mmCIF file of C-alpha atoms and ligand atoms in Angstrom:
data_model
loop_
_atom_site.group_PDB
_atom_site.id
_atom_site.type_symbol
_atom_site.label_atom_id
_atom_site.label_comp_id
_atom_site.label_asym_id
_atom_site.label_seq_id
_atom_site.Cartn_x
_atom_site.Cartn_y
_atom_site.Cartn_z
ATOM 1 C CA MET A 1 0.075 0.131 0.163
ATOM 2 C CA ARG A 2 1.448 3.461 -0.971
ATOM 3 C CA ILE A 3 1.710 5.808 1.756
ATOM 4 C CA ARG A 4 0.323 9.586 0.176
ATOM 5 C CA PRO A 5 -0.609 12.398 2.155
ATOM 6 C CA PRO A 6 -2.463 14.836 0.760
ATOM 7 C CA ASN A 7 -0.374 17.517 0.131
ATOM 8 C CA ARG A 8 2.236 19.178 1.647
ATOM 9 C CA ARG A 9 1.412 20.597 4.914
ATOM 10 C CA ILE A 10 2.674 19.795 8.101
ATOM 11 C CA GLY A 11 1.405 19.529 11.548
ATOM 12 C CA ILE A 12 4.163 19.297 14.366
ATOM 13 C CA LEU A 13 3.214 18.814 17.788
ATOM 14 C CA LEU A 14 5.703 19.209 20.578
ATOM 15 C CA SER A 15 5.810 19.079 24.912
ATOM 16 C CA GLY A 16 9.386 20.523 25.443
ATOM 17 C CA ARG A 17 12.590 22.098 23.550
ATOM 18 C CA GLY A 18 11.844 21.799 20.198
ATOM 19 C CA SER A 19 14.661 20.960 18.753
ATOM 20 C CA ASN A 20 13.693 19.027 16.413
ATOM 21 C CA PHE A 21 11.191 21.209 15.072
ATOM 22 C CA GLU A 22 13.433 23.791 14.403
ATOM 23 C CA ALA A 23 15.617 21.547 12.726
ATOM 24 C CA ILE A 24 12.534 21.102 10.425
ATOM 25 C CA ALA A 25 12.176 24.360 10.668
ATOM 26 C CA GLU A 26 14.941 25.364 8.929
ATOM 27 C CA ASN A 27 15.349 23.226 6.790
ATOM 28 C CA VAL A 28 11.499 24.021 5.319
ATOM 29 C CA ALA A 29 12.745 27.556 5.400
ATOM 30 C CA THR A 30 16.176 26.936 3.348
ATOM 31 C CA ARG A 31 13.833 24.413 0.716
ATOM 32 C CA SER A 32 15.470 21.558 1.324
ATOM 33 C CA LEU A 33 12.233 20.324 3.291
ATOM 34 C CA ASP A 34 9.715 21.868 0.530
ATOM 35 C CA ALA A 35 7.172 21.325 3.520
ATOM 36 C CA GLU A 36 4.800 24.116 4.667
ATOM 37 C CA ILE A 37 4.421 24.108 8.119
ATOM 38 C CA ALA A 38 0.761 24.856 8.643
ATOM 39 C CA ILE A 39 0.760 24.232 12.328
ATOM 40 C CA VAL A 40 2.537 24.136 15.787
ATOM 41 C CA ILE A 41 0.518 22.322 18.583
ATOM 42 C CA SER A 42 1.524 21.849 22.395
ATOM 43 C CA ASN A 43 0.027 20.620 24.763
ATOM 44 C CA VAL A 44 2.497 22.703 27.149
ATOM 45 C CA GLU A 45 1.662 26.367 27.652
ATOM 46 C CA SER A 46 5.110 26.945 28.670
ATOM 47 C CA ALA A 47 6.662 24.633 26.010
ATOM 48 C CA PRO A 48 9.968 26.696 25.122
ATOM 49 C CA GLY A 49 9.544 25.124 21.271
ATOM 50 C CA LEU A 50 5.950 26.613 21.442
ATOM 51 C CA ALA A 51 7.177 29.708 22.155
ATOM 52 C CA ARG A 52 10.173 29.505 19.676
ATOM 53 C CA ALA A 53 7.237 28.347 16.574
ATOM 54 C CA ARG A 54 5.876 32.085 17.373
ATOM 55 C CA GLU A 55 8.687 34.016 17.334
ATOM 56 C CA ARG A 56 9.101 32.203 13.903
ATOM 57 C CA GLY A 57 5.855 33.762 13.289
ATOM 58 C CA LEU A 58 4.078 30.269 12.515
ATOM 59 C CA ASN A 59 1.013 29.536 13.700
ATOM 60 C CA GLY A 60 1.975 28.350 17.516
ATOM 61 C CA VAL A 61 -1.415 26.843 19.049
ATOM 62 C CA PHE A 62 -1.890 25.802 23.309
ATOM 63 C CA ILE A 63 -4.306 23.113 23.162
ATOM 64 C CA PRO A 64 -4.231 21.463 27.282
ATOM 65 C CA SER A 65 -3.774 17.923 27.822
ATOM 66 C CA GLN A 66 -4.021 18.221 31.491
ATOM 67 C CA GLU A 67 -6.963 16.328 33.607
ATOM 68 C CA LYS A 68 -9.265 15.560 29.713
ATOM 69 C CA PRO A 69 -9.884 13.036 28.682
ATOM 70 C CA ARG A 70 -7.576 11.198 26.283
ATOM 71 C CA GLU A 71 -10.375 11.184 23.916
ATOM 72 C CA ALA A 72 -11.674 14.953 24.617
ATOM 73 C CA PHE A 73 -8.057 15.955 24.006
ATOM 74 C CA ASP A 74 -7.830 13.945 20.475
ATOM 75 C CA TRP A 75 -10.379 15.358 18.738
ATOM 76 C CA ASP A 76 -9.558 19.033 19.568
ATOM 77 C CA VAL A 77 -6.122 17.989 18.317
ATOM 78 C CA VAL A 78 -8.424 16.819 15.336
ATOM 79 C CA SER A 79 -10.574 19.619 15.203
ATOM 80 C CA ALA A 80 -7.022 22.296 14.688
ATOM 81 C CA LEU A 81 -5.526 19.842 12.128
ATOM 82 C CA ASN A 82 -8.534 19.520 9.329
ATOM 83 C CA ALA A 83 -8.611 23.787 9.771
ATOM 84 C CA HIS A 84 -5.337 23.530 8.446
ATOM 85 C CA GLU A 85 -5.536 20.963 6.179
ATOM 86 C CA VAL A 86 -2.795 19.783 8.053
ATOM 87 C CA GLY A 87 -2.104 16.800 5.363
ATOM 88 C CA LEU A 88 0.731 14.982 7.841
ATOM 89 C CA VAL A 89 1.414 14.812 12.000
ATOM 90 C CA VAL A 90 4.616 15.277 12.990
ATOM 91 C CA LEU A 91 5.224 14.177 16.531
ATOM 92 C CA ALA A 92 8.563 16.233 17.207
ATOM 93 C CA GLY A 93 8.929 15.113 21.425
ATOM 94 C CA PHE A 94 5.565 14.916 22.006
ATOM 95 C CA MET A 95 4.500 13.134 25.316
ATOM 96 C CA ARG A 96 1.274 12.114 25.069
ATOM 97 C CA ILE A 97 -0.170 8.751 23.697
ATOM 98 C CA PHE A 98 -3.192 8.834 21.463
ATOM 99 C CA SER A 99 -6.441 7.323 21.409
ATOM 100 C CA PRO A 100 -7.600 5.258 18.171
ATOM 101 C CA ILE A 101 -9.790 9.242 17.097
ATOM 102 C CA MET A 102 -6.423 10.547 16.160
ATOM 103 C CA LEU A 103 -4.808 7.128 15.040
ATOM 104 C CA GLN A 104 -8.002 7.215 12.427
ATOM 105 C CA ALA A 105 -8.031 10.547 11.410
ATOM 106 C CA TYR A 106 -4.802 10.216 9.829
ATOM 107 C CA PRO A 107 -4.395 6.450 9.296
ATOM 108 C CA ASN A 108 -0.432 5.659 8.927
ATOM 109 C CA LEU A 109 -0.285 10.143 8.861
ATOM 110 C CA ILE A 110 1.290 9.892 11.785
ATOM 111 C CA LEU A 111 5.675 10.584 12.243
ATOM 112 C CA ASN A 112 7.805 10.487 15.579
ATOM 113 C CA ILE A 113 10.857 9.732 16.322
ATOM 114 C CA HIS A 114 12.451 8.691 19.118
ATOM 115 C CA PRO A 115 15.788 8.761 20.910
ATOM 116 C CA SER A 116 16.943 4.446 20.647
ATOM 117 C CA LEU A 117 17.381 1.137 17.773
ATOM 118 C CA LEU A 118 13.722 0.825 18.208
ATOM 119 C CA PRO A 119 12.388 -2.212 19.241
ATOM 120 C CA ALA A 120 15.328 -2.324 21.925
ATOM 121 C CA PHE A 121 14.438 0.396 24.563
ATOM 122 C CA PRO A 122 10.748 2.262 24.114
ATOM 123 C CA GLY A 123 9.578 4.408 26.390
ATOM 124 C CA ARG A 124 11.346 7.301 28.443
ATOM 125 C CA ASP A 125 14.782 7.583 30.027
ATOM 126 C CA VAL A 126 15.826 5.581 26.514
ATOM 127 C CA GLN A 127 19.608 6.390 27.031
ATOM 128 C CA GLN A 128 20.087 5.584 29.584
ATOM 129 C CA GLN A 129 18.317 2.131 29.995
ATOM 130 C CA ALA A 130 21.279 1.650 26.487
ATOM 131 C CA LEU A 131 23.917 2.625 28.870
ATOM 132 C CA ASP A 132 22.640 0.192 31.972
ATOM 133 C CA HIS A 133 21.826 -2.415 28.939
ATOM 134 C CA GLY A 134 26.025 -2.011 28.536
ATOM 135 C CA VAL A 135 25.028 -1.733 24.357
ATOM 136 C CA LYS A 136 28.211 -0.687 21.723
ATOM 137 C CA PHE A 137 25.842 1.740 18.969
ATOM 138 C CA SER A 138 22.970 3.877 19.707
ATOM 139 C CA GLY A 139 20.700 5.662 17.638
ATOM 140 C CA CYS A 140 17.204 7.140 16.161
ATOM 141 C CA THR A 141 13.835 5.962 14.925
ATOM 142 C CA VAL A 142 11.428 8.036 12.779
ATOM 143 C CA HIS A 143 8.472 5.124 12.955
ATOM 144 C CA ILE A 144 4.792 5.368 11.608
ATOM 145 C CA VAL A 145 2.703 6.021 14.479
ATOM 146 C CA ASN A 146 0.225 3.021 15.531
ATOM 147 C CA GLU A 147 -1.310 2.228 19.437
ATOM 148 C CA GLN A 148 1.770 0.344 20.120
ATOM 149 C CA LEU A 149 4.129 3.164 22.521
ATOM 150 C CA ASP A 150 6.685 3.821 20.023
ATOM 151 C CA GLY A 151 5.747 0.355 17.789
ATOM 152 C CA GLY A 152 5.139 1.275 14.301
ATOM 153 C CA PRO A 153 6.459 0.707 11.024
ATOM 154 C CA ILE A 154 9.787 2.517 11.257
ATOM 155 C CA VAL A 155 10.416 4.639 8.234
ATOM 156 C CA MET A 156 13.629 5.750 8.938
ATOM 157 C CA GLN A 157 17.312 4.539 11.852
ATOM 158 C CA ALA A 158 20.179 6.620 12.318
ATOM 159 C CA THR A 159 23.089 4.987 14.668
ATOM 160 C CA VAL A 160 25.934 6.574 16.465
ATOM 161 C CA PRO A 161 28.476 4.340 19.094
ATOM 162 C CA VAL A 162 28.096 4.131 22.921
ATOM 163 C CA MET A 163 30.891 5.824 24.335
ATOM 164 C CA ASP A 164 32.912 3.919 27.981
ATOM 165 C CA SER A 165 32.715 7.383 28.931
ATOM 166 C CA ASP A 166 29.392 8.221 28.301
ATOM 167 C CA THR A 167 26.989 9.729 30.311
ATOM 168 C CA ALA A 168 22.629 9.754 29.823
ATOM 169 C CA ASP A 169 23.489 13.016 28.978
ATOM 170 C CA THR A 170 26.042 13.212 26.173
ATOM 171 C CA LEU A 171 24.602 9.857 24.258
ATOM 172 C CA ALA A 172 21.527 11.736 24.785
ATOM 173 C CA ALA A 173 23.645 15.101 22.797
ATOM 174 C CA ARG A 174 25.537 12.242 19.946
ATOM 175 C CA ILE A 175 21.556 11.683 18.973
ATOM 176 C CA LEU A 176 20.112 14.263 18.622
ATOM 177 C CA VAL A 177 22.179 15.183 15.979
ATOM 178 C CA GLN A 178 21.068 12.558 14.119
ATOM 179 C CA GLU A 179 17.886 12.737 14.618
ATOM 180 C CA HIS A 180 17.997 16.266 13.529
ATOM 181 C CA ARG A 181 19.241 14.861 10.122
ATOM 182 C CA ILE A 182 17.342 12.549 9.490
ATOM 183 C CA PHE A 183 13.918 14.276 10.441
ATOM 184 C CA SER A 184 13.481 16.253 8.153
ATOM 185 C CA GLN A 185 14.755 12.956 4.834
ATOM 186 C CA ALA A 186 11.675 10.721 6.347
ATOM 187 C CA ILE A 187 9.610 13.982 7.255
ATOM 188 C CA ASP A 188 10.130 14.328 3.009
ATOM 189 C CA LEU A 189 10.096 10.378 1.890
ATOM 190 C CA ILE A 190 6.616 9.938 3.216
ATOM 191 C CA LEU A 191 5.762 13.898 1.599
ATOM 192 C CA SER A 192 6.892 12.933 -1.921
ATOM 193 C CA GLY A 193 4.718 9.517 -1.623
ATOM 194 C CA ARG A 194 8.446 7.171 -1.997
ATOM 195 C CA CYS A 195 7.319 4.557 -0.077
ATOM 196 C CA ASP A 196 4.794 1.477 0.569
ATOM 197 C CA LEU A 197 4.453 -0.093 3.570
ATOM 198 C CA ASN A 198 3.140 -4.009 3.716
ATOM 199 C CA GLY A 199 2.940 -5.466 6.989
ATOM 200 C CA ARG A 200 5.008 -3.704 9.398
ATOM 201 C CA LYS A 201 7.168 -3.231 6.040
ATOM 202 C CA VAL A 202 8.395 0.354 4.799
ATOM 203 C CA ARG A 203 9.525 0.198 1.709
ATOM 204 C CA VAL A 204 11.080 2.525 -0.663
ATOM 205 C CA THR A 205 9.980 1.939 -3.810
ATOM 206 C CA HIS A 206 8.691 5.528 -5.735
ATOM 207 C CA GLY A 207 11.731 6.727 -7.533
ATOM 208 C CA PHE A 208 14.621 5.969 -5.632
ATOM 209 C CA PRO A 209 16.557 7.694 -4.443
HETATM 210 C C1 GRF B 301 13.832 13.455 21.306
HETATM 211 O O1 GRF B 301 15.363 13.320 22.069
HETATM 212 C C2 GRF B 301 13.424 12.562 20.863
HETATM 213 O O2 GRF B 301 13.718 11.637 19.788
HETATM 214 C C3 GRF B 301 11.770 12.761 21.465
HETATM 215 O O3 GRF B 301 11.978 14.030 22.355
HETATM 216 C C4 GRF B 301 13.437 14.469 22.369
HETATM 217 C C5 GRF B 301 12.362 15.639 22.126
HETATM 218 O O4 GRF B 301 13.703 15.867 22.166
HETATM 219 N N1 GRF B 301 11.024 11.944 21.123
HETATM 220 P P1 GRF B 301 13.357 18.120 21.122
HETATM 221 O O5 GRF B 301 12.210 18.596 22.150
HETATM 222 O O6 GRF B 301 12.904 18.083 19.484
HETATM 223 O O7 GRF B 301 14.243 18.649 20.891
#
């Protein structure tokens, strides 16, 4: 099955720092990523990423999630995305799990980035998990979001070495460089309709490279 978003308008969801958002925004601004950031949504009002989106003149919207049923929050997000004709949803450090409402509104059209080589180390504090496990390589994964936490089909991965002297912070910084590099590439792959999805396998089959 070909994955083909209806347009190149992306909606970015974030909850924190927003360095992945900034890397994408920079690539859009310099036209190395052919996309339009239609809306940036945060469920955290004080998220630095939301402030940075507004500083860039982008449409930054706070949608509260606290004390709200998961479905109600998802409806609010889907309404905002629809109102801005978003074709692809990009999770850039978005710390919340979706209900089926969101997954059905954007089937195979939600991308997430995770700072490990999935399926190793899903969840949180994954750099520390990688160090504790003693792996020699770690990295990052861009995947399609499905109903499993960090379990959706893998679009792209990048590896980094793990040093004996690493702390969770130094490893995270090394991985982040790769996150900033591959997230925009994966977004472009999906936006340009070059990927097929068979089961959980994503293959670049159209117009490679
Ligand atoms: C990144 O490490 C990303 O992989 C994870 O959350 C972090 C977000 O960082 N999902 P930033 O807000 O993009 O700087």
